[in-house]
PDB file of N, CA and C in Angstrom:
ATOM      1  N   MET A 508     -13.789   8.917  -6.909  1.00 37.00           N
ATOM      2  CA  MET A 508     -12.433   8.226  -6.603  1.00 37.00           C
ATOM      3  C   MET A 508     -11.609   8.621  -5.690  1.00 37.00           C
ATOM      4  N   PHE A 509     -11.298   7.782  -4.824  1.00 39.00           N
ATOM      5  CA  PHE A 509     -10.536   8.277  -3.403  1.00 39.00           C
ATOM      6  C   PHE A 509      -9.149   8.267  -3.767  1.00 39.00           C
ATOM      7  N   GLU A 510      -8.225   9.248  -3.509  1.00 42.00           N
ATOM      8  CA  GLU A 510      -7.089   9.333  -3.600  1.00 42.00           C
ATOM      9  C   GLU A 510      -6.211   8.252  -2.399  1.00 42.00           C
ATOM     10  N   ASN A 511      -5.071   7.732  -2.662  1.00 45.00           N
ATOM     11  CA  ASN A 511      -4.834   7.047  -1.278  1.00 45.00           C
ATOM     12  C   ASN A 511      -3.548   8.058  -0.863  1.00 45.00           C
ATOM     13  N   ASP A 512      -3.929   8.212   0.340  1.00 45.00           N
ATOM     14  CA  ASP A 512      -2.762   9.171   1.037  1.00 45.00           C
ATOM     15  C   ASP A 512      -1.638   8.454   1.457  1.00 45.00           C
ATOM     16  N   ASP A 513      -1.655   7.199   1.404  1.00 46.00           N
ATOM     17  CA  ASP A 513      -0.088   6.536   1.634  1.00 46.00           C
ATOM     18  C   ASP A 513      -0.077   5.513   0.605  1.00 46.00           C
ATOM     19  N   PRO A 514       0.999   5.524  -0.312  1.00 43.00           N
ATOM     20  CA  PRO A 514       0.980   4.610  -1.320  1.00 43.00           C
ATOM     21  C   PRO A 514       1.256   3.205  -0.645  1.00 43.00           C
ATOM     22  N   ILE A 515       2.009   3.041   0.467  1.00 41.00           N
ATOM     23  CA  ILE A 515       2.321   2.053   0.989  1.00 41.00           C
ATOM     24  C   ILE A 515       1.211   0.995   1.515  1.00 41.00           C
ATOM     25  N   SER A 516       0.468   2.070   1.790  1.00 48.00           N
ATOM     26  CA  SER A 516      -0.905   1.433   2.690  1.00 48.00           C
ATOM     27  C   SER A 516      -1.698   0.029   2.161  1.00 48.00           C
ATOM     28  N   GLU A 517      -1.476  -0.069   0.737  1.00 48.00           N
ATOM     29  CA  GLU A 517      -2.172  -1.284   0.177  1.00 48.00           C
ATOM     30  C   GLU A 517      -1.176  -2.154  -0.076  1.00 48.00           C
ATOM     31  N   GLN A 518       0.100  -2.029   0.515  1.00 63.00           N
ATOM     32  CA  GLN A 518       0.870  -3.175   0.351  1.00 63.00           C
ATOM     33  C   GLN A 518       0.713  -4.258   1.630  1.00 63.00           C
ATOM     34  N   ARG A 519       0.725  -5.541   1.362  1.00 62.00           N
ATOM     35  CA  ARG A 519       0.376  -6.409   2.434  1.00 62.00           C
ATOM     36  C   ARG A 519       1.737  -7.183   2.761  1.00 62.00           C
ATOM     37  N   ALA A 520       1.819  -7.553   3.973  1.00 69.00           N
ATOM     38  CA  ALA A 520       2.936  -8.396   4.627  1.00 69.00           C
ATOM     39  C   ALA A 520       2.831 -10.032   4.029  1.00 69.00           C
ATOM     40  N   GLY A 521       1.611 -10.238   3.991  1.00 74.00           N
ATOM     41  CA  GLY A 521       1.539 -11.463   3.672  1.00 74.00           C
ATOM     42  C   GLY A 521       1.287 -11.966   2.116  1.00 74.00           C
ATOM     43  N   ALA A 522       1.587 -13.148   1.472  1.00 83.00           N
ATOM     44  CA  ALA A 522       1.507 -13.444   0.236  1.00 83.00           C
ATOM     45  C   ALA A 522      -0.411 -13.374   0.029  1.00 83.00           C
ATOM     46  N   ARG A 523      -0.727 -12.826  -1.184  1.00 86.00           N
ATOM     47  CA  ARG A 523      -2.189 -12.728  -1.506  1.00 86.00           C
ATOM     48  C   ARG A 523      -2.436 -14.037  -2.454  1.00 86.00           C
ATOM     49  N   ARG A 524      -3.676 -14.280  -1.635  1.00 88.00           N
ATOM     50  CA  ARG A 524      -4.438 -15.411  -2.704  1.00 88.00           C
ATOM     51  C   ARG A 524      -5.690 -14.945  -3.040  1.00 88.00           C
ATOM     52  N   ASP A 525      -5.869 -15.241  -4.543  1.00 89.00           N
ATOM     53  CA  ASP A 525      -7.296 -14.831  -5.167  1.00 89.00           C
ATOM     54  C   ASP A 525      -8.353 -15.695  -4.697  1.00 89.00           C
ATOM     55  N   ALA A 526      -9.401 -14.891  -4.757  1.00 86.00           N
ATOM     56  CA  ALA A 526     -10.640 -15.452  -4.084  1.00 86.00           C
ATOM     57  C   ALA A 526     -12.030 -14.912  -4.658  1.00 86.00           C
ATOM     58  N   ASP A 527     -12.743 -15.605  -4.811  1.00 89.00           N
ATOM     59  CA  ASP A 527     -13.960 -14.860  -5.455  1.00 89.00           C
ATOM     60  C   ASP A 527     -15.489 -15.740  -4.417  1.00 89.00           C
ATOM     61  N   GLN A 528     -15.542 -14.811  -3.379  1.00 90.00           N
ATOM     62  CA  GLN A 528     -16.359 -15.555  -2.502  1.00 90.00           C
ATOM     63  C   GLN A 528     -17.377 -14.593  -2.043  1.00 90.00           C
ATOM     64  N   PRO A 529     -18.831 -14.705  -1.928  1.00 92.00           N
ATOM     65  CA  PRO A 529     -19.465 -13.929  -1.537  1.00 92.00           C
ATOM     66  C   PRO A 529     -19.378 -13.644   0.363  1.00 92.00           C
ATOM     67  N   ILE A 530     -19.204 -12.411   0.579  1.00 94.00           N
ATOM     68  CA  ILE A 530     -19.128 -12.006   1.992  1.00 94.00           C
ATOM     69  C   ILE A 530     -20.189 -10.816   2.099  1.00 94.00           C
ATOM     70  N   ALA A 531     -20.154 -10.311   3.327  1.00 94.00           N
ATOM     71  CA  ALA A 531     -21.050  -9.109   3.808  1.00 94.00           C
ATOM     72  C   ALA A 531     -20.374  -8.155   4.719  1.00 94.00           C
ATOM     73  N   PHE A 532     -20.582  -6.966   4.860  1.00 95.00           N
ATOM     74  CA  PHE A 532     -19.755  -6.320   5.958  1.00 95.00           C
ATOM     75  C   PHE A 532     -20.813  -5.193   6.410  1.00 95.00           C
ATOM     76  N   SER A 533     -20.640  -4.972   7.727  1.00 94.00           N
ATOM     77  CA  SER A 533     -21.397  -3.540   8.220  1.00 94.00           C
ATOM     78  C   SER A 533     -20.425  -2.594   8.920  1.00 94.00           C
ATOM     79  N   LEU A 534     -21.063  -1.852   9.029  1.00 93.00           N
ATOM     80  CA  LEU A 534     -20.134  -0.485   9.601  1.00 93.00           C
ATOM     81  C   LEU A 534     -20.068  -0.753  11.060  1.00 93.00           C
ATOM     82  N   PHE A 535     -18.852  -1.194  11.640  1.00 90.00           N
ATOM     83  CA  PHE A 535     -18.839  -1.287  12.994  1.00 90.00           C
ATOM     84  C   PHE A 535     -18.929  -0.135  13.714  1.00 90.00           C
ATOM     85  N   ASN A 536     -19.770  -0.333  14.995  1.00 81.00           N
ATOM     86  CA  ASN A 536     -19.924   0.865  15.981  1.00 81.00           C
ATOM     87  C   ASN A 536     -20.506   1.888  15.469  1.00 81.00           C
ATOM     88  N   THR A 537     -21.666   1.703  14.690  1.00 75.00           N
ATOM     89  CA  THR A 537     -22.754   2.952  14.331  1.00 75.00           C
ATOM     90  C   THR A 537     -24.178   2.351  14.078  1.00 75.00           C
ATOM     91  N   ARG A 538     -24.719   3.345  14.106  1.00 73.00           N
ATOM     92  CA  ARG A 538     -26.295   3.333  13.872  1.00 73.00           C
ATOM     93  C   ARG A 538     -26.560   1.969  12.715  1.00 73.00           C
ATOM     94  N   GLN A 539     -25.694   2.067  11.772  1.00 68.00           N
ATOM     95  CA  GLN A 539     -25.894   1.405  10.991  1.00 68.00           C
ATOM     96  C   GLN A 539     -25.555  -0.224  10.855  1.00 68.00           C
ATOM     97  N   ARG A 540     -24.549  -0.135  11.950  1.00 67.00           N
ATOM     98  CA  ARG A 540     -24.230  -1.751  12.390  1.00 67.00           C
ATOM     99  C   ARG A 540     -25.045  -3.114  11.958  1.00 67.00           C
ATOM    100  N   LEU A 541     -26.507  -2.851  12.018  1.00 75.00           N
ATOM    101  CA  LEU A 541     -27.211  -3.890  11.815  1.00 75.00           C
ATOM    102  C   LEU A 541     -27.302  -4.223  10.118  1.00 75.00           C
ATOM    103  N   LEU A 542     -26.820  -3.402   9.515  1.00 86.00           N
ATOM    104  CA  LEU A 542     -27.499  -3.333   8.058  1.00 86.00           C
ATOM    105  C   LEU A 542     -25.918  -4.065   7.249  1.00 86.00           C
ATOM    106  N   GLU A 543     -26.608  -5.065   6.890  1.00 91.00           N
ATOM    107  CA  GLU A 543     -25.461  -5.699   6.002  1.00 91.00           C
ATOM    108  C   GLU A 543     -25.281  -5.403   4.578  1.00 91.00           C
ATOM    109  N   HIS A 544     -24.004  -5.487   3.967  1.00 93.00           N
ATOM    110  CA  HIS A 544     -23.892  -4.980   2.622  1.00 93.00           C
ATOM    111  C   HIS A 544     -23.279  -6.117   2.132  1.00 93.00           C
ATOM    112  N   PRO A 545     -23.770  -6.909   1.396  1.00 94.00           N
ATOM    113  CA  PRO A 545     -23.553  -7.820   0.257  1.00 94.00           C
ATOM    114  C   PRO A 545     -22.178  -7.642  -0.707  1.00 94.00           C
ATOM    115  N   CYS A 546     -21.230  -8.427  -0.871  1.00 94.00           N
ATOM    116  CA  CYS A 546     -20.127  -7.924  -1.656  1.00 94.00           C
ATOM    117  C   CYS A 546     -19.226  -9.212  -1.872  1.00 94.00           C
ATOM    118  N   ARG A 547     -18.178  -9.348  -2.748  1.00 94.00           N
ATOM    119  CA  ARG A 547     -17.578 -10.441  -2.961  1.00 94.00           C
ATOM    120  C   ARG A 547     -15.866 -10.053  -2.886  1.00 94.00           C
ATOM    121  N   THR A 548     -15.366 -11.064  -2.296  1.00 95.00           N
ATOM    122  CA  THR A 548     -13.809 -11.018  -2.470  1.00 95.00           C
ATOM    123  C   THR A 548     -13.076 -10.784  -3.528  1.00 95.00           C
ATOM    124  N   CYS A 549     -11.909 -10.265  -3.632  1.00 94.00           N
ATOM    125  CA  CYS A 549     -11.148 -10.328  -5.010  1.00 94.00           C
ATOM    126  C   CYS A 549      -9.787 -11.288  -4.604  1.00 94.00           C
ATOM    127  N   ASN A 550      -9.624 -10.990  -3.658  1.00 95.00           N
ATOM    128  CA  ASN A 550      -7.976 -11.624  -2.904  1.00 95.00           C
ATOM    129  C   ASN A 550      -8.086 -11.425  -1.258  1.00 95.00           C
ATOM    130  N   HIS A 551      -7.211 -12.296  -1.014  1.00 93.00           N
ATOM    131  CA  HIS A 551      -7.041 -12.042   0.436  1.00 93.00           C
ATOM    132  C   HIS A 551      -5.683 -12.574   1.035  1.00 93.00           C
ATOM    133  N   SER A 552      -5.070 -11.968   2.335  1.00 93.00           N
ATOM    134  CA  SER A 552      -4.198 -12.683   3.022  1.00 93.00           C
ATOM    135  C   SER A 552      -4.238 -13.002   4.358  1.00 93.00           C
ATOM    136  N   GLU A 553      -3.147 -13.101   5.041  1.00 91.00           N
ATOM    137  CA  GLU A 553      -3.218 -13.299   6.772  1.00 91.00           C
ATOM    138  C   GLU A 553      -3.552 -11.768   7.188  1.00 91.00           C
ATOM    139  N   THR A 554      -3.176 -10.994   6.542  1.00 93.00           N
ATOM    140  CA  THR A 554      -3.379  -9.351   7.190  1.00 93.00           C
ATOM    141  C   THR A 554      -4.461  -8.354   6.496  1.00 93.00           C
ATOM    142  N   GLY A 555      -4.972  -8.870   5.457  1.00 94.00           N
ATOM    143  CA  GLY A 555      -6.135  -8.216   5.007  1.00 94.00           C
ATOM    144  C   GLY A 555      -6.682  -8.382   3.535  1.00 94.00           C
ATOM    145  N   MET A 556      -7.453  -8.006   3.073  1.00 95.00           N
ATOM    146  CA  MET A 556      -8.163  -8.533   1.929  1.00 95.00           C
ATOM    147  C   MET A 556      -8.641  -7.251   0.970  1.00 95.00           C
ATOM    148  N   CYS A 557      -9.059  -7.904  -0.273  1.00 96.00           N
ATOM    149  CA  CYS A 557      -9.444  -6.534  -1.472  1.00 96.00           C
ATOM    150  C   CYS A 557     -10.775  -7.448  -1.593  1.00 96.00           C
ATOM    151  N   PHE A 558     -12.071  -6.368  -1.707  1.00 96.00           N
ATOM    152  CA  PHE A 558     -13.150  -6.880  -2.241  1.00 96.00           C
ATOM    153  C   PHE A 558     -14.033  -5.965  -3.000  1.00 96.00           C
ATOM    154  N   GLU A 559     -15.154  -6.361  -3.562  1.00 96.00           N
ATOM    155  CA  GLU A 559     -15.766  -5.186  -4.419  1.00 96.00           C
ATOM    156  C   GLU A 559     -17.153  -4.908  -3.911  1.00 96.00           C
ATOM    157  N   SER A 560     -17.413  -3.919  -3.993  1.00 96.00           N
ATOM    158  CA  SER A 560     -18.685  -3.318  -3.148  1.00 96.00           C
ATOM    159  C   SER A 560     -19.519  -2.210  -4.030  1.00 96.00           C
ATOM    160  N   PHE A 561     -20.494  -2.208  -4.224  1.00 94.00           N
ATOM    161  CA  PHE A 561     -21.285  -0.699  -4.460  1.00 94.00           C
ATOM    162  C   PHE A 561     -21.206   0.152  -3.663  1.00 94.00           C
ATOM    163  N   GLN A 562     -21.141  -0.040  -2.093  1.00 92.00           N
ATOM    164  CA  GLN A 562     -20.850   1.096  -1.065  1.00 92.00           C
ATOM    165  C   GLN A 562     -19.422   1.734  -1.368  1.00 92.00           C
ATOM    166  N   ARG A 563     -19.380   2.704  -1.373  1.00 95.00           N
ATOM    167  CA  ARG A 563     -18.248   4.023  -1.274  1.00 95.00           C
ATOM    168  C   ARG A 563     -17.667   3.922   0.200  1.00 95.00           C
ATOM    169  N   LEU A 564     -16.660   3.602   0.412  1.00 97.00           N
ATOM    170  CA  LEU A 564     -15.965   3.549   1.929  1.00 97.00           C
ATOM    171  C   LEU A 564     -14.778   4.556   1.973  1.00 97.00           C
ATOM    172  N   HIS A 565     -14.619   4.927   3.131  1.00 97.00           N
ATOM    173  CA  HIS A 565     -13.672   5.712   3.478  1.00 97.00           C
ATOM    174  C   HIS A 565     -12.513   5.186   4.437  1.00 97.00           C
ATOM    175  N   PRO A 566     -11.155   5.640   3.798  1.00 98.00           N
ATOM    176  CA  PRO A 566      -9.931   5.151   4.497  1.00 98.00           C
ATOM    177  C   PRO A 566     -10.447   5.300   6.344  1.00 98.00           C
ATOM    178  N   GLY A 567     -10.071   4.584   7.127  1.00 97.00           N
ATOM    179  CA  GLY A 567     -10.391   4.748   8.436  1.00 97.00           C
ATOM    180  C   GLY A 567     -11.531   4.158   8.981  1.00 97.00           C
ATOM    181  N   MET A 568     -12.317   3.876   8.246  1.00 96.00           N
ATOM    182  CA  MET A 568     -13.473   3.161   8.612  1.00 96.00           C
ATOM    183  C   MET A 568     -13.510   2.098   9.169  1.00 96.00           C
ATOM    184  N   VAL A 569     -14.286   1.460  10.408  1.00 96.00           N
ATOM    185  CA  VAL A 569     -14.074   0.011  10.671  1.00 96.00           C
ATOM    186  C   VAL A 569     -15.127  -1.061  10.485  1.00 96.00           C
ATOM    187  N   LEU A 570     -14.978  -2.187   9.766  1.00 97.00           N
ATOM    188  CA  LEU A 570     -15.952  -2.557   9.219  1.00 97.00           C
ATOM    189  C   LEU A 570     -15.949  -3.929   9.912  1.00 97.00           C
ATOM    190  N   CYS A 571     -17.118  -4.840   9.944  1.00 95.00           N
ATOM    191  CA  CYS A 571     -17.180  -6.069  10.526  1.00 95.00           C
ATOM    192  C   CYS A 571     -17.436  -6.841   9.236  1.00 95.00           C
ATOM    193  N   ILE A 572     -16.646  -7.601   8.760  1.00 95.00           N
ATOM    194  CA  ILE A 572     -16.712  -8.584   7.651  1.00 95.00           C
ATOM    195  C   ILE A 572     -17.109  -9.786   8.179  1.00 95.00           C
ATOM    196  N   MET A 573     -18.252 -10.205   7.377  1.00 93.00           N
ATOM    197  CA  MET A 573     -18.961 -11.706   7.408  1.00 93.00           C
ATOM    198  C   MET A 573     -18.949 -12.587   6.425  1.00 93.00           C
ATOM    199  N   ARG A 574     -18.553 -13.823   6.914  1.00 88.00           N
ATOM    200  CA  ARG A 574     -18.617 -15.152   5.775  1.00 88.00           C
ATOM    201  C   ARG A 574     -19.732 -16.075   6.373  1.00 88.00           C
ATOM    202  N   ASP A 575     -20.151 -16.778   5.438  1.00 75.00           N
ATOM    203  CA  ASP A 575     -21.194 -17.910   5.747  1.00 75.00           C
ATOM    204  C   ASP A 575     -20.478 -19.042   5.527  1.00 75.00           C
ATOM    205  N   GLN A 576     -20.016 -20.095   6.262  1.00 69.00           N
ATOM    206  CA  GLN A 576     -19.800 -21.477   5.809  1.00 69.00           C
ATOM    207  C   GLN A 576     -20.121 -22.558   6.474  1.00 69.00           C
ATOM    208  N   ALA A 577     -20.728 -23.510   5.457  1.00 59.00           N
ATOM    209  CA  ALA A 577     -20.747 -24.830   6.130  1.00 59.00           C
ATOM    210  C   ALA A 577     -19.890 -25.851   6.841  1.00 59.00           C
ATOM    211  N   PRO A 578     -20.057 -26.080   7.966  1.00 62.00           N
ATOM    212  CA  PRO A 578     -18.815 -26.732   8.527  1.00 62.00           C
ATOM    213  C   PRO A 578     -18.974 -28.194   8.111  1.00 62.00           C
ATOM    214  N   PRO A 579     -17.741 -28.837   7.791  1.00 62.00           N
ATOM    215  CA  PRO A 579     -17.652 -30.083   7.175  1.00 62.00           C
ATOM    216  C   PRO A 579     -18.640 -31.071   7.772  1.00 62.00           C
ATOM    217  N   ALA A 580     -18.522 -30.937   9.094  1.00 61.00           N
ATOM    218  CA  ALA A 580     -19.252 -32.244   9.758  1.00 61.00           C
ATOM    219  C   ALA A 580     -20.867 -32.085   9.896  1.00 61.00           C
ATOM    220  N   HIS A 581     -21.393 -30.757   9.577  1.00 61.00           N
ATOM    221  CA  HIS A 581     -22.634 -30.631   9.739  1.00 61.00           C
ATOM    222  C   HIS A 581     -23.474 -30.021   8.594  1.00 61.00           C
ATOM    223  N   VAL A 582     -23.575 -31.226   7.591  1.00 63.00           N
ATOM    224  CA  VAL A 582     -24.369 -30.691   6.252  1.00 63.00           C
ATOM    225  C   VAL A 582     -25.707 -30.040   6.403  1.00 63.00           C
ATOM    226  N   GLY A 583     -25.702 -29.160   6.027  1.00 63.00           N
ATOM    227  CA  GLY A 583     -27.010 -28.154   6.085  1.00 63.00           C
ATOM    228  C   GLY A 583     -26.854 -27.054   6.998  1.00 63.00           C
ATOM    229  N   GLU A 584     -26.272 -27.090   7.798  1.00 66.00           N
ATOM    230  CA  GLU A 584     -25.939 -26.122   8.736  1.00 66.00           C
ATOM    231  C   GLU A 584     -24.917 -24.997   8.376  1.00 66.00           C
ATOM    232  N   LEU A 585     -25.136 -23.782   8.511  1.00 66.00           N
ATOM    233  CA  LEU A 585     -24.051 -22.905   8.466  1.00 66.00           C
ATOM    234  C   LEU A 585     -23.576 -22.255   9.858  1.00 66.00           C
ATOM    235  N   SER A 586     -22.277 -21.970   9.793  1.00 71.00           N
ATOM    236  CA  SER A 586     -21.661 -21.193  10.807  1.00 71.00           C
ATOM    237  C   SER A 586     -21.333 -19.570  10.268  1.00 71.00           C
ATOM    238  N   ARG A 587     -20.864 -18.879  11.002  1.00 76.00           N
ATOM    239  CA  ARG A 587     -20.651 -17.413  10.478  1.00 76.00           C
ATOM    240  C   ARG A 587     -19.186 -16.958  11.266  1.00 76.00           C
ATOM    241  N   GLU A 588     -18.215 -16.571  10.080  1.00 87.00           N
ATOM    242  CA  GLU A 588     -17.266 -16.163  10.570  1.00 87.00           C
ATOM    243  C   GLU A 588     -17.050 -14.973  10.673  1.00 87.00           C
ATOM    244  N   THR A 589     -16.597 -14.142  11.349  1.00 91.00           N
ATOM    245  CA  THR A 589     -16.519 -12.592  11.539  1.00 91.00           C
ATOM    246  C   THR A 589     -15.123 -12.230  11.594  1.00 91.00           C
ATOM    247  N   ALA A 590     -14.706 -10.839  11.130  1.00 94.00           N
ATOM    248  CA  ALA A 590     -13.514 -10.299  11.446  1.00 94.00           C
ATOM    249  C   ALA A 590     -13.468  -8.968  11.475  1.00 94.00           C
ATOM    250  N   LEU A 591     -13.089  -8.146  12.347  1.00 96.00           N
ATOM    251  CA  LEU A 591     -13.015  -6.684  12.265  1.00 96.00           C
ATOM    252  C   LEU A 591     -11.831  -6.031  11.368  1.00 96.00           C
ATOM    253  N   ALA A 592     -11.962  -5.352  10.598  1.00 97.00           N
ATOM    254  CA  ALA A 592     -10.905  -4.481   9.581  1.00 97.00           C
ATOM    255  C   ALA A 592     -11.063  -3.256   9.573  1.00 97.00           C
ATOM    256  N   GLU A 593      -9.968  -2.731   9.028  1.00 98.00           N
ATOM    257  CA  GLU A 593     -10.034  -1.096   8.901  1.00 98.00           C
ATOM    258  C   GLU A 593      -9.868  -0.761   7.516  1.00 98.00           C
ATOM    259  N   VAL A 594     -10.600   0.099   6.726  1.00 98.00           N
ATOM    260  CA  VAL A 594     -10.482   0.238   5.348  1.00 98.00           C
ATOM    261  C   VAL A 594      -9.396   1.138   5.418  1.00 98.00           C
ATOM    262  N   ARG A 595      -8.531   0.940   4.423  1.00 97.00           N
ATOM    263  CA  ARG A 595      -7.011   1.374   4.007  1.00 97.00           C
ATOM    264  C   ARG A 595      -7.176   2.436   2.612  1.00 97.00           C
ATOM    265  N   TRP A 596      -7.993   1.764   1.827  1.00 97.00           N
ATOM    266  CA  TRP A 596      -8.601   2.506   0.511  1.00 97.00           C
ATOM    267  C   TRP A 596      -9.548   2.096  -0.110  1.00 97.00           C
ATOM    268  N   CYS A 597     -10.116   2.853  -1.091  1.00 97.00           N
ATOM    269  CA  CYS A 597     -11.401   2.581  -1.694  1.00 97.00           C
ATOM    270  C   CYS A 597     -11.320   3.078  -3.188  1.00 97.00           C
ATOM    271  N   ARG A 598     -11.524   2.739  -4.327  1.00 96.00           N
ATOM    272  CA  ARG A 598     -11.169   3.242  -5.367  1.00 96.00           C
ATOM    273  C   ARG A 598     -12.185   2.433  -6.553  1.00 96.00           C
ATOM    274  N   LEU A 599     -12.970   3.579  -7.290  1.00 95.00           N
ATOM    275  CA  LEU A 599     -13.877   3.090  -8.297  1.00 95.00           C
ATOM    276  C   LEU A 599     -13.098   1.928  -8.998  1.00 95.00           C
ATOM    277  N   ASN A 600     -13.667   0.791  -9.551  1.00 90.00           N
ATOM    278  CA  ASN A 600     -13.202   0.021 -10.480  1.00 90.00           C
ATOM    279  C   ASN A 600     -13.455   0.227 -11.690  1.00 90.00           C
ATOM    280  N   GLU A 601     -12.313   1.043 -12.327  1.00 84.00           N
ATOM    281  CA  GLU A 601     -12.532   1.512 -14.024  1.00 84.00           C
ATOM    282  C   GLU A 601     -12.134   0.619 -14.661  1.00 84.00           C
ATOM    283  N   GLU A 602     -11.899  -0.541 -14.451  1.00 82.00           N
ATOM    284  CA  GLU A 602     -11.575  -1.708 -15.529  1.00 82.00           C
ATOM    285  C   GLU A 602     -12.688  -2.364 -16.290  1.00 82.00           C
ATOM    286  N   ASP A 603     -13.977  -2.221 -15.723  1.00 82.00           N
ATOM    287  CA  ASP A 603     -15.394  -2.753 -16.392  1.00 82.00           C
ATOM    288  C   ASP A 603     -16.324  -1.870 -16.277  1.00 82.00           C
ATOM    289  N   ASN A 604     -16.316  -0.895 -15.641  1.00 80.00           N
ATOM    290  CA  ASN A 604     -17.465   0.190 -15.789  1.00 80.00           C
ATOM    291  C   ASN A 604     -18.560  -0.482 -14.667  1.00 80.00           C
ATOM    292  N   SER A 605     -18.353  -1.315 -13.978  1.00 84.00           N
ATOM    293  CA  SER A 605     -19.336  -1.923 -13.291  1.00 84.00           C
ATOM    294  C   SER A 605     -20.295  -1.089 -12.307  1.00 84.00           C
ATOM    295  N   GLY A 606     -19.537  -0.100 -11.970  1.00 89.00           N
ATOM    296  CA  GLY A 606     -19.860   0.608 -10.553  1.00 89.00           C
ATOM    297  C   GLY A 606     -19.327   0.530  -9.518  1.00 89.00           C
ATOM    298  N   PHE A 607     -18.852  -0.809  -9.300  1.00 94.00           N
ATOM    299  CA  PHE A 607     -18.247  -1.361  -8.033  1.00 94.00           C
ATOM    300  C   PHE A 607     -16.928  -0.518  -7.625  1.00 94.00           C
ATOM    301  N   TYR A 608     -16.787  -0.604  -6.322  1.00 97.00           N
ATOM    302  CA  TYR A 608     -15.710   0.150  -5.828  1.00 97.00           C
ATOM    303  C   TYR A 608     -14.942  -1.259  -5.086  1.00 97.00           C
ATOM    304  N   LYS A 609     -13.238  -0.990  -5.554  1.00 96.00           N
ATOM    305  CA  LYS A 609     -12.593  -1.955  -5.076  1.00 96.00           C
ATOM    306  C   LYS A 609     -12.168  -1.382  -3.564  1.00 96.00           C
ATOM    307  N   VAL A 610     -12.314  -2.226  -2.610  1.00 97.00           N
ATOM    308  CA  VAL A 610     -11.887  -1.735  -1.335  1.00 97.00           C
ATOM    309  C   VAL A 610     -10.690  -2.658  -0.664  1.00 97.00           C
ATOM    310  N   GLY A 611      -9.731  -2.043  -0.394  1.00 97.00           N
ATOM    311  CA  GLY A 611      -8.453  -2.604   0.625  1.00 97.00           C
ATOM    312  C   GLY A 611      -8.662  -2.355   2.170  1.00 97.00           C
ATOM    313  N   VAL A 612      -8.903  -3.626   2.890  1.00 97.00           N
ATOM    314  CA  VAL A 612      -8.833  -3.511   4.463  1.00 97.00           C
ATOM    315  C   VAL A 612      -7.629  -4.208   4.650  1.00 97.00           C
ATOM    316  N   ARG A 613      -7.462  -3.874   6.141  1.00 96.00           N
ATOM    317  CA  ARG A 613      -6.417  -4.566   6.893  1.00 96.00           C
ATOM    318  C   ARG A 613      -7.145  -5.381   8.521  1.00 96.00           C
ATOM    319  N   PHE A 614      -6.857  -6.204   8.512  1.00 95.00           N
ATOM    320  CA  PHE A 614      -7.701  -6.676   9.594  1.00 95.00           C
ATOM    321  C   PHE A 614      -6.928  -6.600  10.964  1.00 95.00           C
ATOM    322  N   TYR A 615      -7.851  -6.350  12.063  1.00 93.00           N
ATOM    323  CA  TYR A 615      -7.219  -6.258  13.135  1.00 93.00           C
ATOM    324  C   TYR A 615      -6.929  -7.524  14.208  1.00 93.00           C
TER     325      TYR A 615
END
């Protein structure tokens, strides 16, 4: 489990909205940038999100977060939304012993 150096760092300015969507992330600007790690969102706001991942991440890491979505006008085709974000905290999810980490990120 990671300790949160700054207890205020996980507080978001915007309202949180629950979400349970598949996303993926890669480590930005590293040799592993092409390796996508699948995960699921827990909640999000205009300034950040929380997601669950099997990957243990460290505060300060920069991620490229990707979400595939079907555009409404083009059934059967997918487009990809991407966002850059900084890991603010990462904690082992002790609620369900799933082995997942809950990760909080702030969007750039």
